[in-house]
């Protein structure tokens, strides 16, 4: 039997966010900072070695978010040069990724675990304010073994 993991979005009050997108809106033209609480939970039996990775897919080409040279806790992608993303646990401790941008969340997941995704966009991350559907090509991949 294969162990499965689910990931959910949570509101500040602890209720689950069922909207289609991770964030309601991020101002990539003027600059913005925002975060979202996520919950990762095992389905059935405990899950071992849970990892996550952010990948941007455009025209069947994958662009991975890699650690920033100046701050290895921050993840950046060439596709969005003004965008910085990092993950923290509920105590404010940042998760560090390996050189490929893979973050190991927990060794054994037996109960739901909350963590945060933080997104910071520098002003003019997009060149035109009229650009729409940005960030819809970014996927958060979760896996375990």
PDB file of C-alpha atoms in Angstrom:
ATOM      1  CA  UNK A   1       0.000   0.000   0.000  1.00  0.00           C
ATOM      2  CA  UNK A   2       1.346   3.393  -0.980  1.00  0.00           C
ATOM      3  CA  UNK A   3       1.402   6.120   1.669  1.00  0.00           C
ATOM      4  CA  UNK A   4      -0.250   9.339   0.591  1.00  0.00           C
ATOM      5  CA  UNK A   5       0.051  12.929   1.706  1.00  0.00           C
ATOM      6  CA  UNK A   6      -2.399  15.787   1.263  1.00  0.00           C
ATOM      7  CA  UNK A   7      -1.714  19.500   1.444  1.00  0.00           C
ATOM      8  CA  UNK A   8      -4.340  22.094   2.343  1.00  0.00           C
ATOM      9  CA  UNK A   9      -4.505  25.875   2.650  1.00  0.00           C
ATOM     10  CA  UNK A  10      -5.644  27.381   5.937  1.00  0.00           C
ATOM     11  CA  UNK A  11      -7.100  30.755   6.874  1.00  0.00           C
ATOM     12  CA  UNK A  12      -5.935  32.774   9.887  1.00  0.00           C
ATOM     13  CA  UNK A  13      -8.868  31.466  11.944  1.00  0.00           C
ATOM     14  CA  UNK A  14      -7.837  27.841  11.270  1.00  0.00           C
ATOM     15  CA  UNK A  15     -10.573  27.096   8.742  1.00  0.00           C
ATOM     16  CA  UNK A  16      -9.622  25.598   5.398  1.00  0.00           C
ATOM     17  CA  UNK A  17      -9.320  27.808   2.314  1.00  0.00           C
ATOM     18  CA  UNK A  18     -10.964  26.110  -0.656  1.00  0.00           C
ATOM     19  CA  UNK A  19     -10.289  28.804  -3.257  1.00  0.00           C
ATOM     20  CA  UNK A  20      -8.640  27.750  -6.487  1.00  0.00           C
ATOM     21  CA  UNK A  21      -5.458  29.783  -6.014  1.00  0.00           C
ATOM     22  CA  UNK A  22      -2.903  29.801  -3.221  1.00  0.00           C
ATOM     23  CA  UNK A  23      -3.061  33.591  -2.860  1.00  0.00           C
ATOM     24  CA  UNK A  24      -5.962  35.916  -3.629  1.00  0.00           C
ATOM     25  CA  UNK A  25      -3.616  38.437  -5.184  1.00  0.00           C
ATOM     26  CA  UNK A  26       0.003  39.528  -5.135  1.00  0.00           C
ATOM     27  CA  UNK A  27       0.993  42.936  -6.478  1.00  0.00           C
ATOM     28  CA  UNK A  28       3.948  42.085  -8.710  1.00  0.00           C
ATOM     29  CA  UNK A  29       4.047  45.572 -10.220  1.00  0.00           C
ATOM     30  CA  UNK A  30       4.255  47.763  -7.111  1.00  0.00           C
ATOM     31  CA  UNK A  31       5.823  45.092  -4.907  1.00  0.00           C
ATOM     32  CA  UNK A  32       4.218  43.022  -2.177  1.00  0.00           C
ATOM     33  CA  UNK A  33       4.820  40.737   0.805  1.00  0.00           C
ATOM     34  CA  UNK A  34       2.352  38.049   1.786  1.00  0.00           C
ATOM     35  CA  UNK A  35       2.159  34.595   3.317  1.00  0.00           C
ATOM     36  CA  UNK A  36      -0.189  31.632   3.535  1.00  0.00           C
ATOM     37  CA  UNK A  37      -0.495  28.885   6.119  1.00  0.00           C
ATOM     38  CA  UNK A  38      -0.381  25.376   4.683  1.00  0.00           C
ATOM     39  CA  UNK A  39      -1.148  22.059   6.315  1.00  0.00           C
ATOM     40  CA  UNK A  40       0.400  18.797   5.232  1.00  0.00           C
ATOM     41  CA  UNK A  41      -1.164  15.586   6.520  1.00  0.00           C
ATOM     42  CA  UNK A  42      -0.755  11.839   6.041  1.00  0.00           C
ATOM     43  CA  UNK A  43      -3.641   9.827   4.619  1.00  0.00           C
ATOM     44  CA  UNK A  44      -3.878   6.653   6.663  1.00  0.00           C
ATOM     45  CA  UNK A  45      -0.465   5.446   7.811  1.00  0.00           C
ATOM     46  CA  UNK A  46       2.513   7.678   8.708  1.00  0.00           C
ATOM     47  CA  UNK A  47       4.561   9.070   5.832  1.00  0.00           C
ATOM     48  CA  UNK A  48       8.372   9.125   5.838  1.00  0.00           C
ATOM     49  CA  UNK A  49      10.781  11.744   4.490  1.00  0.00           C
ATOM     50  CA  UNK A  50       8.305  14.378   3.310  1.00  0.00           C
ATOM     51  CA  UNK A  51       9.830  16.895   0.893  1.00  0.00           C
ATOM     52  CA  UNK A  52       8.555  19.845  -1.123  1.00  0.00           C
ATOM     53  CA  UNK A  53       9.806  21.742  -4.149  1.00  0.00           C
ATOM     54  CA  UNK A  54       8.596  24.730  -6.154  1.00  0.00           C
ATOM     55  CA  UNK A  55       8.684  24.365  -9.929  1.00  0.00           C
ATOM     56  CA  UNK A  56       7.645  26.848 -12.616  1.00  0.00           C
ATOM     57  CA  UNK A  57       6.475  25.185 -15.850  1.00  0.00           C
ATOM     58  CA  UNK A  58       6.195  27.186 -19.077  1.00  0.00           C
ATOM     59  CA  UNK A  59       6.012  25.798 -22.603  1.00  0.00           C
ATOM     60  CA  UNK A  60       6.807  22.300 -21.265  1.00  0.00           C
ATOM     61  CA  UNK A  61      10.040  23.572 -19.710  1.00  0.00           C
ATOM     62  CA  UNK A  62      10.525  23.298 -15.939  1.00  0.00           C
ATOM     63  CA  UNK A  63      12.280  26.102 -14.074  1.00  0.00           C
ATOM     64  CA  UNK A  64      13.191  25.117 -10.522  1.00  0.00           C
ATOM     65  CA  UNK A  65      13.317  27.531  -7.632  1.00  0.00           C
ATOM     66  CA  UNK A  66      16.887  27.376  -6.341  1.00  0.00           C
ATOM     67  CA  UNK A  67      18.486  28.777  -3.174  1.00  0.00           C
ATOM     68  CA  UNK A  68      19.567  32.413  -3.365  1.00  0.00           C
ATOM     69  CA  UNK A  69      23.346  32.926  -3.298  1.00  0.00           C
ATOM     70  CA  UNK A  70      23.091  35.607  -0.593  1.00  0.00           C
ATOM     71  CA  UNK A  71      20.543  33.815   1.610  1.00  0.00           C
ATOM     72  CA  UNK A  72      20.206  30.075   1.098  1.00  0.00           C
ATOM     73  CA  UNK A  73      16.852  29.988   2.924  1.00  0.00           C
ATOM     74  CA  UNK A  74      15.292  32.052   0.121  1.00  0.00           C
ATOM     75  CA  UNK A  75      14.263  30.444  -3.160  1.00  0.00           C
ATOM     76  CA  UNK A  76      14.417  32.230  -6.518  1.00  0.00           C
ATOM     77  CA  UNK A  77      13.585  31.331 -10.102  1.00  0.00           C
ATOM     78  CA  UNK A  78      15.018  32.836 -13.306  1.00  0.00           C
ATOM     79  CA  UNK A  79      11.482  33.016 -14.694  1.00  0.00           C
ATOM     80  CA  UNK A  80      10.466  35.539 -11.979  1.00  0.00           C
ATOM     81  CA  UNK A  81      13.658  37.447 -11.149  1.00  0.00           C
ATOM     82  CA  UNK A  82      12.027  39.798  -8.591  1.00  0.00           C
ATOM     83  CA  UNK A  83      10.241  37.056  -6.665  1.00  0.00           C
ATOM     84  CA  UNK A  84      11.611  35.528  -3.455  1.00  0.00           C
ATOM     85  CA  UNK A  85       9.916  32.655  -1.619  1.00  0.00           C
ATOM     86  CA  UNK A  86      10.753  30.928   1.645  1.00  0.00           C
ATOM     87  CA  UNK A  87       9.066  28.470   4.000  1.00  0.00           C
ATOM     88  CA  UNK A  88       8.837  28.605   7.806  1.00  0.00           C
ATOM     89  CA  UNK A  89       7.462  26.334  10.486  1.00  0.00           C
ATOM     90  CA  UNK A  90       4.863  27.681  12.925  1.00  0.00           C
ATOM     91  CA  UNK A  91       7.647  28.815  15.292  1.00  0.00           C
ATOM     92  CA  UNK A  92       9.223  31.078  12.664  1.00  0.00           C
ATOM     93  CA  UNK A  93      12.160  28.778  11.870  1.00  0.00           C
ATOM     94  CA  UNK A  94      13.027  28.887   8.161  1.00  0.00           C
ATOM     95  CA  UNK A  95      13.361  25.687   6.172  1.00  0.00           C
ATOM     96  CA  UNK A  96      16.611  25.369   4.227  1.00  0.00           C
ATOM     97  CA  UNK A  97      16.679  23.741   0.810  1.00  0.00           C
ATOM     98  CA  UNK A  98      19.374  21.695  -0.841  1.00  0.00           C
ATOM     99  CA  UNK A  99      21.178  22.989  -3.952  1.00  0.00           C
ATOM    100  CA  UNK A 100      18.267  21.836  -6.148  1.00  0.00           C
ATOM    101  CA  UNK A 101      15.654  23.723  -4.142  1.00  0.00           C
ATOM    102  CA  UNK A 102      14.248  20.623  -2.422  1.00  0.00           C
ATOM    103  CA  UNK A 103      13.122  21.219   1.161  1.00  0.00           C
ATOM    104  CA  UNK A 104      12.877  18.300   3.522  1.00  0.00           C
ATOM    105  CA  UNK A 105       9.917  19.091   5.779  1.00  0.00           C
ATOM    106  CA  UNK A 106       9.874  16.208   8.262  1.00  0.00           C
ATOM    107  CA  UNK A 107      11.305  12.701   8.705  1.00  0.00           C
ATOM    108  CA  UNK A 108       8.080  11.009   9.825  1.00  0.00           C
ATOM    109  CA  UNK A 109       4.688  12.671   9.385  1.00  0.00           C
ATOM    110  CA  UNK A 110       2.128  11.067  11.706  1.00  0.00           C
ATOM    111  CA  UNK A 111      -0.233  14.006  12.341  1.00  0.00           C
ATOM    112  CA  UNK A 112      -1.056  17.153  10.343  1.00  0.00           C
ATOM    113  CA  UNK A 113       1.782  19.693  10.272  1.00  0.00           C
ATOM    114  CA  UNK A 114       1.292  23.428   9.685  1.00  0.00           C
ATOM    115  CA  UNK A 115       3.887  25.599   7.958  1.00  0.00           C
ATOM    116  CA  UNK A 116       3.970  28.891   6.063  1.00  0.00           C
ATOM    117  CA  UNK A 117       4.929  29.962   2.563  1.00  0.00           C
ATOM    118  CA  UNK A 118       6.176  33.567   2.352  1.00  0.00           C
ATOM    119  CA  UNK A 119       6.273  35.438  -0.949  1.00  0.00           C
ATOM    120  CA  UNK A 120       8.076  38.737  -1.483  1.00  0.00           C
ATOM    121  CA  UNK A 121       7.822  40.537  -4.805  1.00  0.00           C
ATOM    122  CA  UNK A 122      10.115  43.454  -5.537  1.00  0.00           C
ATOM    123  CA  UNK A 123       8.569  46.399  -7.383  1.00  0.00           C
ATOM    124  CA  UNK A 124       8.386  45.781 -11.139  1.00  0.00           C
ATOM    125  CA  UNK A 125       8.683  41.991 -10.892  1.00  0.00           C
ATOM    126  CA  UNK A 126       6.423  42.167 -13.943  1.00  0.00           C
ATOM    127  CA  UNK A 127       7.129  44.857 -16.516  1.00  0.00           C
ATOM    128  CA  UNK A 128       3.504  45.841 -17.215  1.00  0.00           C
ATOM    129  CA  UNK A 129       0.743  46.286 -14.678  1.00  0.00           C
ATOM    130  CA  UNK A 130      -1.681  44.774 -17.197  1.00  0.00           C
ATOM    131  CA  UNK A 131       0.011  41.361 -17.132  1.00  0.00           C
ATOM    132  CA  UNK A 132      -2.419  38.765 -15.840  1.00  0.00           C
ATOM    133  CA  UNK A 133      -2.280  35.107 -14.880  1.00  0.00           C
ATOM    134  CA  UNK A 134       1.209  35.428 -13.494  1.00  0.00           C
ATOM    135  CA  UNK A 135       2.268  32.805 -10.973  1.00  0.00           C
ATOM    136  CA  UNK A 136      -0.321  30.378 -12.344  1.00  0.00           C
ATOM    137  CA  UNK A 137       2.579  28.349 -13.707  1.00  0.00           C
ATOM    138  CA  UNK A 138       4.163  27.720 -10.290  1.00  0.00           C
ATOM    139  CA  UNK A 139       3.541  24.326  -8.716  1.00  0.00           C
ATOM    140  CA  UNK A 140       4.273  23.144  -5.196  1.00  0.00           C
ATOM    141  CA  UNK A 141       5.296  19.497  -5.434  1.00  0.00           C
ATOM    142  CA  UNK A 142       5.008  17.295  -2.336  1.00  0.00           C
ATOM    143  CA  UNK A 143       6.403  13.769  -2.133  1.00  0.00           C
ATOM    144  CA  UNK A 144       7.640  11.140   0.285  1.00  0.00           C
ATOM    145  CA  UNK A 145       9.198   7.707   0.191  1.00  0.00           C
TER     146      UNK A 145
END
